[in-house]
PDB file of C-alpha atoms in Angstrom:
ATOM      1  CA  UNK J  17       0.000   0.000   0.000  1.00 35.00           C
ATOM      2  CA  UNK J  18       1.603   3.345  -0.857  1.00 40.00           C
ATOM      3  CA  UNK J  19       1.208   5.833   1.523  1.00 41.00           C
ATOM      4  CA  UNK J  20       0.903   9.762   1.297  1.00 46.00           C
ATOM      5  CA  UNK J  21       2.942  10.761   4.127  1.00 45.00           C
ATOM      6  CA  UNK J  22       6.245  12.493   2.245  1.00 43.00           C
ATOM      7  CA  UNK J  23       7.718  14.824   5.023  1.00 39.00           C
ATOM      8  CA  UNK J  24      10.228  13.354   7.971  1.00 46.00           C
ATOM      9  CA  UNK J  25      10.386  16.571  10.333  1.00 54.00           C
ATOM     10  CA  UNK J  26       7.880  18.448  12.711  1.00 90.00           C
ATOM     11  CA  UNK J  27       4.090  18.070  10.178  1.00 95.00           C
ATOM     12  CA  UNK J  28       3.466  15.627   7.454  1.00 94.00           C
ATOM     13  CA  UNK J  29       2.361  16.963   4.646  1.00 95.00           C
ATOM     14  CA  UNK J  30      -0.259  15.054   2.682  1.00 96.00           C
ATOM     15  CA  UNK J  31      -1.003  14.185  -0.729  1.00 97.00           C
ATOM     16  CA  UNK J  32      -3.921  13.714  -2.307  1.00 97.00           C
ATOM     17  CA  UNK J  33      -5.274  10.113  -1.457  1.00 96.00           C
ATOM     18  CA  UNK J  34      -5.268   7.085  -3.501  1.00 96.00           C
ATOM     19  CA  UNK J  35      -8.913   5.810  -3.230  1.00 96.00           C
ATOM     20  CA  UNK J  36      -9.533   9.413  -3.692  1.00 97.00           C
ATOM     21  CA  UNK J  37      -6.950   9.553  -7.206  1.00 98.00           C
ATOM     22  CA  UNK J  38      -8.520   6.631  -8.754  1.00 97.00           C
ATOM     23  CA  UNK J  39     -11.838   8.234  -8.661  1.00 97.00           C
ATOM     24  CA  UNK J  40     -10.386  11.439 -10.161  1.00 98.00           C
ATOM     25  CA  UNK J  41      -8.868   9.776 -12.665  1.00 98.00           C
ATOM     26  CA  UNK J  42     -12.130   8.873 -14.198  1.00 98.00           C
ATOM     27  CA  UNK J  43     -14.804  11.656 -13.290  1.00 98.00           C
ATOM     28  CA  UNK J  44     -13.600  15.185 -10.948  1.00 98.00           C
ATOM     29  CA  UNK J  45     -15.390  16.194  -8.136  1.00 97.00           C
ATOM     30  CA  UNK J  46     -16.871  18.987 -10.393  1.00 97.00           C
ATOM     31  CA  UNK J  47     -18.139  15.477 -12.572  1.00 97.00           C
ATOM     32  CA  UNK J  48     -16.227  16.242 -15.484  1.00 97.00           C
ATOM     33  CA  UNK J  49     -14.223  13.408 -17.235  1.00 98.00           C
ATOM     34  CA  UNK J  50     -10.293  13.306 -16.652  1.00 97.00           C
ATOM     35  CA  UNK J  51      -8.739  14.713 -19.660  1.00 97.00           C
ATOM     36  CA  UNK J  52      -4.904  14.137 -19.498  1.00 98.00           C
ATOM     37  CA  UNK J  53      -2.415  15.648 -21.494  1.00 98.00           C
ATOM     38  CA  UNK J  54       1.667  15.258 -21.942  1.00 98.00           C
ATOM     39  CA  UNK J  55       3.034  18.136 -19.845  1.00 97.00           C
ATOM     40  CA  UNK J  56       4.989  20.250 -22.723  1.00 95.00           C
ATOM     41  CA  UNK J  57       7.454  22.879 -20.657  1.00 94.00           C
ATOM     42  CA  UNK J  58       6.811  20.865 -16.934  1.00 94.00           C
ATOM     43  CA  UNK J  59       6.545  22.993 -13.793  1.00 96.00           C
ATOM     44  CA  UNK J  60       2.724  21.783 -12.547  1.00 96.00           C
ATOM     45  CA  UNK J  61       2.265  21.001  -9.161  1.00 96.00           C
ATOM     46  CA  UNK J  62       1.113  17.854  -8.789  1.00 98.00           C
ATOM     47  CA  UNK J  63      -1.069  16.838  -6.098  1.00 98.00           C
ATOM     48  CA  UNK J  64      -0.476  12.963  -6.242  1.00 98.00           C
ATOM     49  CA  UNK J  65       3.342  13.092  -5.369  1.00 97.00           C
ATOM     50  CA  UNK J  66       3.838  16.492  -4.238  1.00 97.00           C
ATOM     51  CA  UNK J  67       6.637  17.399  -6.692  1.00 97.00           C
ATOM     52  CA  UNK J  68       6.683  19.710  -9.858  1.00 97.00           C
ATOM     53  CA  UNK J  69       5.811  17.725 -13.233  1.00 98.00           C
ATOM     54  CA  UNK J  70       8.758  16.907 -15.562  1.00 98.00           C
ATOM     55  CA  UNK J  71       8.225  17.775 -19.655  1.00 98.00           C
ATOM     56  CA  UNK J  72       6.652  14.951 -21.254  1.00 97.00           C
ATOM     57  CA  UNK J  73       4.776  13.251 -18.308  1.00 98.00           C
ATOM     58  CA  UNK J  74       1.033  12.183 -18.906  1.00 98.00           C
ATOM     59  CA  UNK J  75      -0.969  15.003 -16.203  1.00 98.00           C
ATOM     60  CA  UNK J  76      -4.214  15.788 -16.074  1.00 98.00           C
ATOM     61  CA  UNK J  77      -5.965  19.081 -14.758  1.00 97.00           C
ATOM     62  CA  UNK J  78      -9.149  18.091 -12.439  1.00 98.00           C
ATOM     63  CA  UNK J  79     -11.260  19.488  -9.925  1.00 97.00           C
ATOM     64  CA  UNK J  80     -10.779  18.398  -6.717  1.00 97.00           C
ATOM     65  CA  UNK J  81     -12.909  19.112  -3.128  1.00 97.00           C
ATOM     66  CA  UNK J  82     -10.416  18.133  -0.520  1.00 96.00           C
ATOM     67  CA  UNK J  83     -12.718  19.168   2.545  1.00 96.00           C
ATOM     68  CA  UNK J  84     -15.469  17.516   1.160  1.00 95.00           C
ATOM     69  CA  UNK J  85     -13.315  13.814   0.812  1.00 95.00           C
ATOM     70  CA  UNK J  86     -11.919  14.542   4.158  1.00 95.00           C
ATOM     71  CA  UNK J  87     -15.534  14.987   5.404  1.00 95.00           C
ATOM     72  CA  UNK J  88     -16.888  11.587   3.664  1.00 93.00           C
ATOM     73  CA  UNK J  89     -14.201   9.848   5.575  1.00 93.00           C
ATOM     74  CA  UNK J  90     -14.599  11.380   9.230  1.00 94.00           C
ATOM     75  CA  UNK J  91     -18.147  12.346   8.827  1.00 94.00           C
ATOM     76  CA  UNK J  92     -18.069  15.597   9.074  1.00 95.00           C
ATOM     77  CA  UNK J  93     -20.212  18.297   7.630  1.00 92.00           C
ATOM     78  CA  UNK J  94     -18.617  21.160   6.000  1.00 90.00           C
ATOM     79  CA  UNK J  95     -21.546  22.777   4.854  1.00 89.00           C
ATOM     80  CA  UNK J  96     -20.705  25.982   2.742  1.00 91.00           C
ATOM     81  CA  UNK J  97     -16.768  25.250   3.387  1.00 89.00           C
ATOM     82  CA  UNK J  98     -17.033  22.787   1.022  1.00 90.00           C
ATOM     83  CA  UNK J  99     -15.172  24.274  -1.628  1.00 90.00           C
ATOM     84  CA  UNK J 100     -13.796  22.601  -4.817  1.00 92.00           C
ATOM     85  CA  UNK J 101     -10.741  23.876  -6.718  1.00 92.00           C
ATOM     86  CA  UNK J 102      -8.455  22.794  -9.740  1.00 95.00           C
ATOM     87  CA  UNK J 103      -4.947  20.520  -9.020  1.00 97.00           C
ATOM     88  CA  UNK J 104      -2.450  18.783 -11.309  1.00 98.00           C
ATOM     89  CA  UNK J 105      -2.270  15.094 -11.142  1.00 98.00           C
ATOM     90  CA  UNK J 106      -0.816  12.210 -13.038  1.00 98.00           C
ATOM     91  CA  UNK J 107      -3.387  10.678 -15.453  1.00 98.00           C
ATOM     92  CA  UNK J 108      -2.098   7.733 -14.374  1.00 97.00           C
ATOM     93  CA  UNK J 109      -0.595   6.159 -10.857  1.00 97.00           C
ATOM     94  CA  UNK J 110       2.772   7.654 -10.007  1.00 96.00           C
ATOM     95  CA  UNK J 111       2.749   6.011  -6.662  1.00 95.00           C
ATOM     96  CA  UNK J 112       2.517   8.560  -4.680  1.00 96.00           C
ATOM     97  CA  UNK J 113       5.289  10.774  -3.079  1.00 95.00           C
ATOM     98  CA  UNK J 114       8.626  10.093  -2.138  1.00 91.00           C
ATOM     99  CA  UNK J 115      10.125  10.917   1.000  1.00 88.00           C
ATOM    100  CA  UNK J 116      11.461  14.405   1.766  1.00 86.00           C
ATOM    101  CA  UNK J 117      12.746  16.412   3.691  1.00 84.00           C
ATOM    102  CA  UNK J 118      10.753  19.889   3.117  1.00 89.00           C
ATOM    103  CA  UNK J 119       7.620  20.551   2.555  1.00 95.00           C
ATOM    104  CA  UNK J 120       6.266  20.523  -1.629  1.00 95.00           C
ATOM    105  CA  UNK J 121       6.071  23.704  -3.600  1.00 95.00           C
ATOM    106  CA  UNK J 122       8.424  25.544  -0.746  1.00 93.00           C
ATOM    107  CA  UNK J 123      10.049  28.697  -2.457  1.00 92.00           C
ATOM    108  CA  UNK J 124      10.857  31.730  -0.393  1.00 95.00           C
ATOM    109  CA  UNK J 125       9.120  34.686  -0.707  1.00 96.00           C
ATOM    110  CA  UNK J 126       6.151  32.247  -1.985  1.00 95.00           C
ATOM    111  CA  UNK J 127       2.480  33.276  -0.362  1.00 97.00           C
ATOM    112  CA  UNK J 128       0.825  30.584   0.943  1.00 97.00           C
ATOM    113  CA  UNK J 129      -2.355  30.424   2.519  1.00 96.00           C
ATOM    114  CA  UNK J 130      -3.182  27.995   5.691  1.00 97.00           C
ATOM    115  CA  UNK J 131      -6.830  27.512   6.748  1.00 96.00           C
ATOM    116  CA  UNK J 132      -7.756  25.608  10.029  1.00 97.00           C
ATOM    117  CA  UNK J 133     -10.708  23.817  10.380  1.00 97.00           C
ATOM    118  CA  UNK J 134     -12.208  22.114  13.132  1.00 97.00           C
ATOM    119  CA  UNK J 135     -13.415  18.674  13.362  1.00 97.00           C
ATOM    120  CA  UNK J 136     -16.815  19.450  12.132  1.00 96.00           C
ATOM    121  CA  UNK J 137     -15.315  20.865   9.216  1.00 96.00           C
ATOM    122  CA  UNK J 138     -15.698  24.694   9.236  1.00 95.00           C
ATOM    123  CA  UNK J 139     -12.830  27.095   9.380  1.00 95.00           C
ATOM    124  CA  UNK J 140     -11.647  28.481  12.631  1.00 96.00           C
ATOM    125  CA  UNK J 141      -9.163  30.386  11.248  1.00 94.00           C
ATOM    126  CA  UNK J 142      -6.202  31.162   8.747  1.00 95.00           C
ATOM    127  CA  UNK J 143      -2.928  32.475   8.285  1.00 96.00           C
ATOM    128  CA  UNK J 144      -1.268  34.233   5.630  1.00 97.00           C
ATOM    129  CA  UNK J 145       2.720  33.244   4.918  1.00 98.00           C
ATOM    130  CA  UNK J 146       5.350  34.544   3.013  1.00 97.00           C
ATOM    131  CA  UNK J 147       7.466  31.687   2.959  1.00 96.00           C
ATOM    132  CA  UNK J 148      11.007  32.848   4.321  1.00 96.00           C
ATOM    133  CA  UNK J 149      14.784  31.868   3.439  1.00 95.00           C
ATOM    134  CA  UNK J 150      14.051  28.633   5.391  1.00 93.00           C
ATOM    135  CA  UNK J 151      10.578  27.486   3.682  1.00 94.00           C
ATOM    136  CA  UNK J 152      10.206  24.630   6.148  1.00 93.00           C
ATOM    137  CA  UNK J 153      10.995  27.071   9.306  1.00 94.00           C
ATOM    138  CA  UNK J 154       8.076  29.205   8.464  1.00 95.00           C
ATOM    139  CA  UNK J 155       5.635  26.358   7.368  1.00 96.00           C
ATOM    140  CA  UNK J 156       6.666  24.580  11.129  1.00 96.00           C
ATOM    141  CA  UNK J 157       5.913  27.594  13.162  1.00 96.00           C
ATOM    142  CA  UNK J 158       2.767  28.413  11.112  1.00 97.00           C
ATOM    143  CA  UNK J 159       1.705  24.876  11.905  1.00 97.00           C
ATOM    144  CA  UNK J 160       2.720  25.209  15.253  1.00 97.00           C
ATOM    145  CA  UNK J 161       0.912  28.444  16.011  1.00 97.00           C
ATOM    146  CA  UNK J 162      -2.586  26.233  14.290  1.00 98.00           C
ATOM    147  CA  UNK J 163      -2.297  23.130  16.265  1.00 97.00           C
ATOM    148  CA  UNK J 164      -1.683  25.202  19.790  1.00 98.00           C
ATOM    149  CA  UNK J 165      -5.653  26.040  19.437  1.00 98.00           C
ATOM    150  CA  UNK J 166      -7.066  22.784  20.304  1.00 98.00           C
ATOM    151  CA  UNK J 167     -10.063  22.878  17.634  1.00 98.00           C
ATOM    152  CA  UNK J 168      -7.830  23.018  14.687  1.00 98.00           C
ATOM    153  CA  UNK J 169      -8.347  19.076  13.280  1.00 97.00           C
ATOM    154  CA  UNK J 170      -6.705  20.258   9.451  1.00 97.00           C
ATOM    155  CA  UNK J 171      -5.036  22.648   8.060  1.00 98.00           C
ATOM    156  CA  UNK J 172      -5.055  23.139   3.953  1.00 97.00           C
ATOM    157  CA  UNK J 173      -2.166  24.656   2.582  1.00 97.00           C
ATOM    158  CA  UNK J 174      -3.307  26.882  -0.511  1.00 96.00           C
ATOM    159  CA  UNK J 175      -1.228  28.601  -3.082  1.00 94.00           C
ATOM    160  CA  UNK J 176      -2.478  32.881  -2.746  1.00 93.00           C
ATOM    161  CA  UNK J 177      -2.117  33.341  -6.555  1.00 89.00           C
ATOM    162  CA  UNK J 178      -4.446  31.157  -7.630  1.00 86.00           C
ATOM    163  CA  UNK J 179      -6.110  29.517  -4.477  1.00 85.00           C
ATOM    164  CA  UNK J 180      -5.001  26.125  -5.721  1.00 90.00           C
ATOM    165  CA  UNK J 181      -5.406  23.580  -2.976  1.00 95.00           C
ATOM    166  CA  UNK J 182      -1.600  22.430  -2.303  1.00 96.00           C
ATOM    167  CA  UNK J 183      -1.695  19.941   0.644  1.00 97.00           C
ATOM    168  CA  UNK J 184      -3.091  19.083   3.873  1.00 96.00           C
ATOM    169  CA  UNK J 185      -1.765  18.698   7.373  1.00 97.00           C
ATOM    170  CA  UNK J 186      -3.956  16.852   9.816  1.00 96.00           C
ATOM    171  CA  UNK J 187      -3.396  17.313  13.593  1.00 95.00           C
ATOM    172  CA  UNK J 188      -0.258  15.148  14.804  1.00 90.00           C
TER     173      UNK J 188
END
């Protein structure tokens, strides 16, 4: 079974699920077919493994609800946090990520948004980072500062630019 788990230091940082990748694969959670595509100039972040696409891999750009899968699985209910957004993935399985040693997408001066939600699923707050010199320093003390409130269950990681879903971080 591959797992999703690619950091090794203070917060894991999560891919997209499997289970959840197969069913992508097919239909999006916006019910659109998968259309892949070979990845001409590379660059894409891809949600599966959590590392840039290469030129030439097969990708595919789908519409993915994160909260809403998280919610399925703990039974939660989001209500109108249920959001759905559009991530890179392979169009076929890449086996998930490998491990490392910093967290994916980590450039500094980057803006990254992190929104906390509680175990029912609604948001109980957010933080704004500009990634710093040290990427993982600043994404370690911005988790740090969420988990300290004991409500926060998840954390989503979200580019600023384009509100693309990145990862997830679920309470240690």
């Amino acid at each position: 079974m591959t797992t999703h788990t690619t950091r090794t230091t203070a917060y894991d940082a999560l891919a997209v699920p499997a289970t959840a990748l197969a069913r992508l694969r097919v239909t999006d959670d916006a019910g659109r077919a998968c259309v892949p595509h070979t990845a001409t100039d590379g660059g894409d972040p891809l949600r599966c493994c959590l590392r840039l696409s290469a030129p030439g891999e097969r990708i595919a750009l789908v519409s993915y609800a994160p909260l809403r899968r998280w919610a399925a699985e703990t039974g939660a209910e989001p209500g109108a946090y249920d959001e759905q957004g559009p991530v890179f993935i392979h169009a076929d399985d890449c086996g998930g990520p490998a491990p490392s040693e910093t967290y994916p997408f980590s450039r500094a001066g980057a803006l990254r948004t992190l929104r906390r939600y509680d175990s029912a699923g609604r948001i109980v707050g957010g933080r704004l980072l500009e990634l710093p010199e040290t990427p993982a320093e600043g994404f370690d003390q911005a988790l740090a500062e969420a988990f300290a409130d004991p409500a926060v269950t998840l954390v989503h990681v979200r580019a600023v630019e384009y509100g693309c879903f990145h990862f997830e971080v679920r309470r240690p």
